[in-house]
């Protein structure tokens, strides 16, 4: 509330509102630290109290100042400069000034405040709002005065406030009283009158619509009431002075009664004030706290003049306007005198005290008891004030106890009158005129007064004296509620009065006496006494006769014939009341059995058809009775439906036998009501029309006869509809299952019918309109909200509802205002303990808010347009995202539910204590935060909402700074708030709103104290003391706990679980079964047990027990039922608590993850980031590893640990990359190694503590472990080609780098956990959930890679886990085969297979592991797998690509299966060294079994990247098996030598492949790769180059192996290439035009050699250039950096978005990747060069030295056929044995050899030789092989130069 203050001291609203809030806070709400504020406010506003309700005067000066405000402007406090105001506003200010006779500036200020508050009052102008504020200001002063006076100590009550506060208020109010407060109040009460004010306002058009009139009228009435109450509160506590008392009497003399004879509430308060002035009865009740001081202070005892003045004033014969009121005052004075006469102080007042009898007689003549009943009890407000009730009780009982003779006279007079009446009746003459009915009136008064006991005081007990036979402790009682040995004298006298009055009772007193007994029997103990009295007096006989006489027959006849014609319906109402009372205790099943079909149905039919349906059309002499009838009959319906639960038996038609015939049995009455409400029946139509009539009447805001009953009837109607909606689902389900022929429709659909009155479908709108009347009818608003909430669950109705709600502008505004008013209510209380009327209403208001919020939450989950969007102020006719939210009143924006929710939440955020709502109404606050979250999370509403919250409200910051909220209930509130904050961080990061993001990030993560609370003038002490608990925070004490960690502290991980049930009677398993049957999922998604249902089931079970034993044990059984219910309530609590903790932890996690992943990285510096992650991780571990941590929270913690570890790893990695060298001066990273070790230990503890269960949870932990171990993994370094030159000794003695050190320490920690950890990881790797298995396999892989001692490998082998893994490959085969179907079922088996193969490959990398794998039969298992033979057809599957790109095509899936196997075989061949033949033999067997596949792969037509990878591995394996095969004979397979089977096709295919890759196809492939994926072209091209080079290397190695194996000497060697130096032509590479499959020219090798040499220099140059770039990375131009990053950043414009630091890191990574790629190519080139030279030399040596040429005309070309036959037919052994070592090349002619020599000499010229020697100088010598190339070049040169032999 902003104060627009123009003229301090003359404000009539804002400051007064503040005053009232301070007084209310200090005295009624007892807020801490408010005494000081109250003192300030009272000093400031003392003039307002001294001149109560006086307005600031007008003045010419002010008028002038206001007049100039439109031209010169006017200064407003707190705003700079002066503000120009429009002329219209000034005109209105003058009108307002004249209207209320107030100063012009005060009027102007009121108008400005009215303008500001206008959104809270939809439909009113600022002037009308100003009128309300004027009276509201007055009310604030009056309320403050009343509350201040109530806080005083005194004789009647105490508010239990601090002494300091009471002293302050007493001092202040005493001063006011001494300045004539009483007379001022009495003057104001006389002067202020709603009628007069309305006349004034009417003249100046100061009254608006009906609601405005009602509100103004209520404010005026409340002002008068508060003033009168102030006086009453004063007299309750302390006496008035003589003059003040006389003034009060003077005012009462003029009081008049209302139309019904009762006093109004203001007059009643003043009457009661006088009665308390005359009260001395408290002196008798001499309890400790009523000490002597007060007795001395009582002027009645100390001031003779006081007594004298009062006495003469009350004895005065002058009649008052209300003689009855005069009589009451006289009676009170008479009783006061009687008490005084019995006190020692009264001895001096004899002349007055003797007149007590005379006064009492005068009072009786004034019909004192009749007036008390009609005038005082008849006032509505009487029963709402406890101290009115207590004072009247003391008045009645004092009269009976202190004036027994008067009572006796009354009885004698009554007996005399009874005789006269009897005689006149017998003589049939007129009744005598002198009859007095004083005793009748007294008895009826007692009956009326004690029949209601709103405060549960049981004052009637004082009339009963326990007799000896009733000496039972629970029934012992007295007025003070103390069990006394002897009842006090007064109690004895009163009980004697009750007994004696019943003796010889004359007939005229019979009914009054029964009335009195009925009143005095109100309450359990009183009823018991009354029953005993009637029993002993034998009164029951007469009572029974009476009842029998009044049992009526034919109510229907009575109603239709007698009552209708009289137009009065007392009997019908009485019948309804009787039935209503009877059905309270349930309807007997056999009601009316014997005479008719048993059941309640006839009564229900009568009530429905004869009473309810015709009620609107009957004639009523008394208009109010119409609504009384409706109310009484609807009350019965409500009770019947409330107690009905649909049962399957209700839907089966049963029959009963009656007088020999079978008749259909009646259904329960609730069933019949449901049936009528779920059909378009007259009953439903009348209920709906009653609701329409009700809201129409309420909208008039006028009083009319029967208004209270109409409101009650409407409430019953709403309850009926709500119950029907609640029960309809079960009812319709049972109906469907029973297949009965009843037809019903859902009520929510019937609501959409057309109303006959308005011809519109507005039933739901009518129900909604009751919310607009929540201030006057909170219960109706509550039921209305409940119904709307039930309807909102149906999506199909929502869209229609929005249409209905917005159809009529006026109605739409009212509906919106209704919802907002209900939400805005500040009087609502959550779970108020007190049971008085106020707190009940407060609870109802609170429940209404809860229902409205739930309605919004439900609706927001449905598609737009929905009710929530309309109520929250979003566009429903345009796209939701186009909404522009504004503060209320801005651009005509009305106040919506969103504004109401925000203002509820914002209260108190500016104070240190934080949002008030979170403490006062935790559940309400939780729902408010949830609505906000849903609005931010929904894509449509997110934009407008977050913009509004950020700009207009600064909502998130102002709430997050108060985290954590203190109580347990706050967990859910914090959850929604944190989830909203996570969205905000994400959105502001995406939109690059750095300052917003930065502000929130630092609020959540900083460990420096924030200055925001310093404004309170308090130091941040509490934060300081908490910081010590922060982990590893030893730097300085000034640090505070990070906000995120404090929130984590607020989540208690321990959870006390309820103990097991201890049962003596019930069977535990059965009870558990029953409990689980009663469980359901509630709205919040928690599984809870329905306690009411369980109670019903258990009580039914107990009731079903038969026999005496069961009856005897019933109390014990019920006790056990009670303990079961308590246990279930406790279980529900535990579940809710766990669920809240889970939710809070989940939200905390999402906030942490958003902070670390979505916010710009540079907002949190790397070193801070690592320390933050360290703190978060260690705190999480500490909480989750404590002994009492709840297992349910572990999965969320594991997820958070995973993210945090990933972030830690990434942060350390990026810090490493940014550091100048691999070793930064400060150690390994910002985070110390000790902290890293601690994190590792806790992580391993966490893995172990999860034990056998929680396998999915461990998946997260394995992921975390992998990320953690990655920290110690050395990043890829650039291969400079220089390192190899270092001596071995240098490498061995180099100091250990940071990575190795950390890795070594990590391993030591892991090994310290021994076999327990190994067991858990290995078990998870072999069995269980897929993801856990994959990650466990990865963890094993990682640990094995760093475990130099092979401890883990030994365990794997010895414990059988390795064998288990190997043997599982056979089972994987079937699953993998299914993956190759065009549409694979699921890819899980593929991922597990890949992980498994990766681990086995890791194992195979050590010789020991490879041997162990062979021993486990790994290759044999792979040989048996059939999946390798299922090569998909590449062309047919190209069409079946997954459009998302996520599911690979079948050929890619096949490669994902094949490549790991090939890699594994390759590693096994590498690890099982030369002398270990077993490995090669087994791999050879795999190649043989899958020979067809191998051949088809080698023949591959389409050389894609995938195919090249396959070929690279396959050729590598073939070359290695060839290398490892024995030089002469292989093991034979079925007698045939293996090499024979193996050699020809692979040899032929490999050479063919070499021809393709060495030839011109290579360039074509590289170009094709560039065209197919231009984005990734550079990397793709590099990969392809490596793959092709690798294939060439492998094939050349294979050739070399074949040559070496055939013989160590050239003359016995086989020849692979024919003696021709012609180079490959065309794209066929080795083939020329004809089909020459079988031999390849030696020219191919020479061609390859030349190309490789050329490539070598190209690669070497680019390698050197890139190294240069890497070393001067900082100097590279931005364009080049961008180009380098291009391939590593996805998405268009990706490079632009990343920061410069990130860009240089990516560029560095790309350069290192490129350099290493080039280094690899250089190694391959140099190897290819060496092998080519060797093959050339071997062939040339044979051809030029040992080959004998054949006949010249038999050239090589024609010998092709023979060549083929020799190769295929002869055995390998035969080839060796024969003399022709050239494998059929005996037909080589001399001409061929000469040509070869010439061509070779030309091809292998000087230039090439120089190049080759340069390669050796540049590369091979660095690599330590000195003269290999040189030697071969020399030999070849020698061969080519040698003269012809």
Short mmCIF file of C-alpha atoms in Angstrom, two decimals, residues 1-3 13-15 17-18 21 116-117:
data_model
loop_
_atom_site.label_atom_id
_atom_site.label_comp_id
_atom_site.label_asym_id
_atom_site.label_seq_id
_atom_site.Cartn_x
_atom_site.Cartn_y
_atom_site.Cartn_z
CA UNK A 1 0.00 0.00 0.00
CA UNK A 2 1.66 3.19 -1.20
CA UNK A 3 0.81 6.41 0.62
CA UNK A 13 -6.95 6.66 5.14
CA UNK A 14 -3.39 5.44 4.44
CA UNK A 15 -1.72 6.24 7.78
CA UNK A 17 -4.72 1.79 7.86
CA UNK A 18 -1.11 1.47 8.98
CA UNK A 21 -2.27 -2.98 11.09
CA UNK A 116 -4.74 3.89 -6.72
CA UNK A 117 -7.04 1.36 -5.03
#
